[in-house]
mmCIF file of C-alpha atoms and ligand atoms in Angstrom:
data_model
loop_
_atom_site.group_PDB
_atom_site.id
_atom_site.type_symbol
_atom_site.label_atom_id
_atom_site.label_comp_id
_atom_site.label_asym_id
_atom_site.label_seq_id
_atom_site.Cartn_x
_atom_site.Cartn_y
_atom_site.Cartn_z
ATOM 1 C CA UNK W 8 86.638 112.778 100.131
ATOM 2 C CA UNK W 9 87.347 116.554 100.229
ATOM 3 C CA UNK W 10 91.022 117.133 99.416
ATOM 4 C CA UNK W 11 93.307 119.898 99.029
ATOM 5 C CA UNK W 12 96.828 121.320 100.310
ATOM 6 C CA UNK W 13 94.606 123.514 102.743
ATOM 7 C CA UNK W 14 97.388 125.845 103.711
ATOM 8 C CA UNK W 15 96.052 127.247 105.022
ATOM 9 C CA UNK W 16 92.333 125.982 105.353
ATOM 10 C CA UNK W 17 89.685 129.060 105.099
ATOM 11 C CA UNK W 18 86.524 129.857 105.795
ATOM 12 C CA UNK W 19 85.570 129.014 102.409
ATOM 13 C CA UNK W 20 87.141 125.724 102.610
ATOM 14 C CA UNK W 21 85.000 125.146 105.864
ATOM 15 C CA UNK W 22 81.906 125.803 104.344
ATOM 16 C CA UNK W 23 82.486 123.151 101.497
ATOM 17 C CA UNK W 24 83.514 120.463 104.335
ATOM 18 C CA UNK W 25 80.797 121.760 106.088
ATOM 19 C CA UNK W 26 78.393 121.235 103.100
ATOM 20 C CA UNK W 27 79.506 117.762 102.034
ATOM 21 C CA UNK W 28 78.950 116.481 105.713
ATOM 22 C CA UNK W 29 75.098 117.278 105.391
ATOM 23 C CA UNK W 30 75.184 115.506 101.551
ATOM 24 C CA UNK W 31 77.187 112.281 102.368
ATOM 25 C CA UNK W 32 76.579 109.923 105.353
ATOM 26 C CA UNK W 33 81.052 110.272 105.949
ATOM 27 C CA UNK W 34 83.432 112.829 104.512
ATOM 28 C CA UNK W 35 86.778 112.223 104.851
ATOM 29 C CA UNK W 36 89.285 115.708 104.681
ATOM 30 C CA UNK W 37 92.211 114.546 102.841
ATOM 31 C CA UNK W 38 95.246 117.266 103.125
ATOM 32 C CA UNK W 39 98.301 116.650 100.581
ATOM 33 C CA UNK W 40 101.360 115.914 102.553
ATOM 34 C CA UNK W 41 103.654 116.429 99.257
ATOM 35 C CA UNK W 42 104.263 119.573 97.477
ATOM 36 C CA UNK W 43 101.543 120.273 94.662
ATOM 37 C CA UNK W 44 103.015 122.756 92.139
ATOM 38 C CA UNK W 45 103.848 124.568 95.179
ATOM 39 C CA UNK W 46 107.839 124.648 96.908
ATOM 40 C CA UNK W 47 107.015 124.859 100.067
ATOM 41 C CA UNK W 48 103.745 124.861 102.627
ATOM 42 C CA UNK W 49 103.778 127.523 105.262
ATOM 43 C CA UNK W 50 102.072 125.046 107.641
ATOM 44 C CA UNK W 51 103.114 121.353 108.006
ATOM 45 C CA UNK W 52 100.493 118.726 107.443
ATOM 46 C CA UNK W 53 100.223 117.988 110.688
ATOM 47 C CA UNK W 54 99.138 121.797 112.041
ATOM 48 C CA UNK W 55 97.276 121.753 108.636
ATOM 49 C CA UNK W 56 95.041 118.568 109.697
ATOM 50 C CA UNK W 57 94.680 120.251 113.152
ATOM 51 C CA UNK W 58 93.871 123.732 111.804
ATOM 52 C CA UNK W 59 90.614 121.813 110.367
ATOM 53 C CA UNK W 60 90.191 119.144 112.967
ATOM 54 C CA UNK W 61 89.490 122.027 115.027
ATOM 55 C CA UNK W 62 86.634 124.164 112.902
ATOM 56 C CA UNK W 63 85.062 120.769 112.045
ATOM 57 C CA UNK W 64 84.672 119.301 115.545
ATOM 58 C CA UNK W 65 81.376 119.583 115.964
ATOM 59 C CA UNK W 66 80.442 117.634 112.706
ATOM 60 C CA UNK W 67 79.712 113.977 113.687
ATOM 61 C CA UNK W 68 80.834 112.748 110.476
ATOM 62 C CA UNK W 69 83.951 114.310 109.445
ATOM 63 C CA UNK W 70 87.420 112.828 109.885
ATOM 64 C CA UNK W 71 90.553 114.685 108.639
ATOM 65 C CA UNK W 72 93.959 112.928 107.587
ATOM 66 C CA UNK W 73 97.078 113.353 105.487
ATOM 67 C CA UNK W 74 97.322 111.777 102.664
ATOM 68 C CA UNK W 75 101.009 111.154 100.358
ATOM 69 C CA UNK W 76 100.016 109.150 97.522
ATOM 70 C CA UNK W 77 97.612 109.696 94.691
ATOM 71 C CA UNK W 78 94.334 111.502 95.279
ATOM 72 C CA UNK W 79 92.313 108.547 93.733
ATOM 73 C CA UNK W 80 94.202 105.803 96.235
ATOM 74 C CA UNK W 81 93.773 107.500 99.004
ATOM 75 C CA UNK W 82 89.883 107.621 98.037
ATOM 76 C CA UNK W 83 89.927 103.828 97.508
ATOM 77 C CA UNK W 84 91.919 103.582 101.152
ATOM 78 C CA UNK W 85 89.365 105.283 102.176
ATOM 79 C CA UNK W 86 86.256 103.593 100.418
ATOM 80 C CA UNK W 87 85.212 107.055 99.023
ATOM 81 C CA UNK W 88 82.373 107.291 96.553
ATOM 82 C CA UNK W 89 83.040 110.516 95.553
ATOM 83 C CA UNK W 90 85.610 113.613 95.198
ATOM 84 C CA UNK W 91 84.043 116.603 96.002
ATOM 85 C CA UNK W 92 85.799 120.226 95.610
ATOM 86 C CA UNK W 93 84.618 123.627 95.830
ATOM 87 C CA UNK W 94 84.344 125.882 92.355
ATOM 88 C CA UNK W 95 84.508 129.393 92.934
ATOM 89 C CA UNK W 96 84.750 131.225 89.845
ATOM 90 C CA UNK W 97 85.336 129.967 86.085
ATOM 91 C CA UNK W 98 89.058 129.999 86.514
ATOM 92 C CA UNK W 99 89.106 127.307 88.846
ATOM 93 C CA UNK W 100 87.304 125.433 85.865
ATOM 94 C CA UNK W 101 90.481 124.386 83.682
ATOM 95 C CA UNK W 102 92.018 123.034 86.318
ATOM 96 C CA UNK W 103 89.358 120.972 88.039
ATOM 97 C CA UNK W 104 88.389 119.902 84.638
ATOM 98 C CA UNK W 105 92.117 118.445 83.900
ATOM 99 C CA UNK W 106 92.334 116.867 87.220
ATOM 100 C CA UNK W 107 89.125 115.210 86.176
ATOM 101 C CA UNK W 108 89.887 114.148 83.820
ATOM 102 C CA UNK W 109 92.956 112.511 84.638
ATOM 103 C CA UNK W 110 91.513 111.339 88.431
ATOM 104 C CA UNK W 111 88.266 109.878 86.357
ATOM 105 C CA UNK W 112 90.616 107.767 83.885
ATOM 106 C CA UNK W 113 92.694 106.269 86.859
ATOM 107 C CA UNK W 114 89.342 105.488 88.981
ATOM 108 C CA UNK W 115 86.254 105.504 86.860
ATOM 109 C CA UNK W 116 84.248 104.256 89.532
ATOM 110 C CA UNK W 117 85.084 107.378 91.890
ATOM 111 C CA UNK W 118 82.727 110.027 90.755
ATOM 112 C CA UNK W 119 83.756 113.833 91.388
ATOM 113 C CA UNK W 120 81.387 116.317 92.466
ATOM 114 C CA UNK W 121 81.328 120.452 92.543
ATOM 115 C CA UNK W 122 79.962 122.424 95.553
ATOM 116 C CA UNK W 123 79.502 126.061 94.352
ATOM 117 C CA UNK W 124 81.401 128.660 96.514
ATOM 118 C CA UNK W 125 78.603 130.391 98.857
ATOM 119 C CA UNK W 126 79.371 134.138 97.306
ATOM 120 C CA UNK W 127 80.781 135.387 100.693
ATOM 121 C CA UNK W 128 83.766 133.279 99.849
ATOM 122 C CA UNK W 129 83.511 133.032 95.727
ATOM 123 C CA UNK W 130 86.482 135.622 96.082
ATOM 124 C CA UNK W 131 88.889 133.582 99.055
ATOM 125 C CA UNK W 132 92.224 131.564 98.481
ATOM 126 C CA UNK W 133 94.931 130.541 100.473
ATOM 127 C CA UNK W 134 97.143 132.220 98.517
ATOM 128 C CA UNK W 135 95.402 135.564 98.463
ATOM 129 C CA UNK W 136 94.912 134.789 102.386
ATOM 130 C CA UNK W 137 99.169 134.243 102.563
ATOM 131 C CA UNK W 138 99.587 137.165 100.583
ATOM 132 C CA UNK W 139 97.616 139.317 102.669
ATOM 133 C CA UNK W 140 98.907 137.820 105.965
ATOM 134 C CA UNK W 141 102.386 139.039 104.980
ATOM 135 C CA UNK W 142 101.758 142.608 104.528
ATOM 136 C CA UNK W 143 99.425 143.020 107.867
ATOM 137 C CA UNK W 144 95.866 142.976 106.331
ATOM 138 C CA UNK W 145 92.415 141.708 108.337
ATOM 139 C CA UNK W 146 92.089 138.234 107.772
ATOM 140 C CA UNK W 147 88.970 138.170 109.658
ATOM 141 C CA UNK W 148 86.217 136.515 108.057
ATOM 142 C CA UNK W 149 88.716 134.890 106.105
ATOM 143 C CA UNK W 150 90.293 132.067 107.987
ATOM 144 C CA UNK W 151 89.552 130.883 111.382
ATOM 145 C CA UNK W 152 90.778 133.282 114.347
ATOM 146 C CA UNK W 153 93.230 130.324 115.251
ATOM 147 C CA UNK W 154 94.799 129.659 111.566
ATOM 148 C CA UNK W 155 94.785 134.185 111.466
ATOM 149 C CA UNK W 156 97.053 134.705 114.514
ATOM 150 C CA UNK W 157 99.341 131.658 113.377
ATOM 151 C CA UNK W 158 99.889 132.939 109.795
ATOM 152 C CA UNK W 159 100.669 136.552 110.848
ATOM 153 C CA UNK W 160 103.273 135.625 112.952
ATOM 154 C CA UNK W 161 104.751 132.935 109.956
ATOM 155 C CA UNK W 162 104.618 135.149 107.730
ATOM 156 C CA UNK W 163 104.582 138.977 108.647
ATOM 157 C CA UNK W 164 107.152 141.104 107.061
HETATM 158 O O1 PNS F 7 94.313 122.989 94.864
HETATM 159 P P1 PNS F 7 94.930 122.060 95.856
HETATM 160 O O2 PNS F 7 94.338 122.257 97.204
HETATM 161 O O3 PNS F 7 96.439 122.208 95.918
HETATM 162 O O4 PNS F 7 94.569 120.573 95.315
HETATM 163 C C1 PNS F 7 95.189 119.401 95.769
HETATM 164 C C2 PNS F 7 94.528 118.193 95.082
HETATM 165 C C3 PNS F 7 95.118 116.922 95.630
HETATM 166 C C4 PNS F 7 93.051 118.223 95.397
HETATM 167 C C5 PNS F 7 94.742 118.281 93.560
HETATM 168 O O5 PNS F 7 96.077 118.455 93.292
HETATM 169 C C6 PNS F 7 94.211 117.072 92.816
HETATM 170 O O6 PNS F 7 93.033 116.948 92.565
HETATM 171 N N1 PNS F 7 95.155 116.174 92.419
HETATM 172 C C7 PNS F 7 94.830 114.972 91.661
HETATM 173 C C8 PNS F 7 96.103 114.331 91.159
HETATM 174 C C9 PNS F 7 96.882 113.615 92.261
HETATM 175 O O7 PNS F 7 96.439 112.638 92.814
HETATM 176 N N2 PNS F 7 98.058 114.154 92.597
HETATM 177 C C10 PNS F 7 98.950 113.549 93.570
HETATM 178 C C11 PNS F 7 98.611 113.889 95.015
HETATM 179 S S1 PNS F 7 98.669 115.564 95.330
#
């Protein structure tokens, strides 16, 4: 299971997906369909599952779906072993490490796992990505061409 609000997906996200589908025999993209500390998405789940349904086409092995309940339920749904997320830097530590916390006490028997950020993309968010959509910048190498053209015209000043 790789979850996340994925709005949008990037580059970096891709790689991760693209990493657990050459670890585990079935990966399963799970994007949140309810706000996560965040008001609003730019995208709605549905172009956010079809953003990555898109970029992961070509991987046998990888299915992508909303999701509206707890992360760990929609694992079990799902017959997921494992949780795996992407670490980029040390400040994405206190937060993985309370949602571990928290997802291991409510599912002990779902394990979750850390892919390192490849260092092209130890610097990439979707909120940096927003943020630079909205005052013009190059989001090549950033998101996929597709998910670039759509978030400039969302959200260009
Ligand atoms: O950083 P993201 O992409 O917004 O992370 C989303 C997600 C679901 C991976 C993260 O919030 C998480 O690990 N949540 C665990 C707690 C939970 O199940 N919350 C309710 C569903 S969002």
């Amino acid at each position: 299971m790789c979850p996340g609000s994925y709005d949008p997906v990037t580059l970096g996200h891709i790689d991760i997906i693209t990493r657990a589908s050459e670890v585990f025999d079935s990966v399963v993209v799970g994007v949140v369909n309810v706000p996560v500390r965040k008001a609003t998405t730019v995208f709605s789940a549905e172009e956010r599952v079809a953003f990555i349904e898109a970029e992961v086409a070509d991987l046998g092995n990888v299915q992508v779906k909303p999701f509206y309940n707890l992360l760990v339920e929609f694992a079990r749904e799902n017959d997921a072993k494992a949780i795996v997320k992407g670490l980029r830097a040390i400040s994405d530590f206190e937060y993985e490490f309370e949602m571990n916390q928290l997802n291991r006490k409510m599912a002990p028997d779902i394990e979750s796992t850390y892919l390192m950020a490849a260092p092209q993309f130890s610097f990439l968010s979707s909120s940096g990505v927003k943020e630079l959509a909205t005052f013009g910048g190059d989001l090549t190498g950033l998101v996929p061409a597709a998910v670039a053209s759509r978030l400039q015209e969302a959200l260009k000043r």
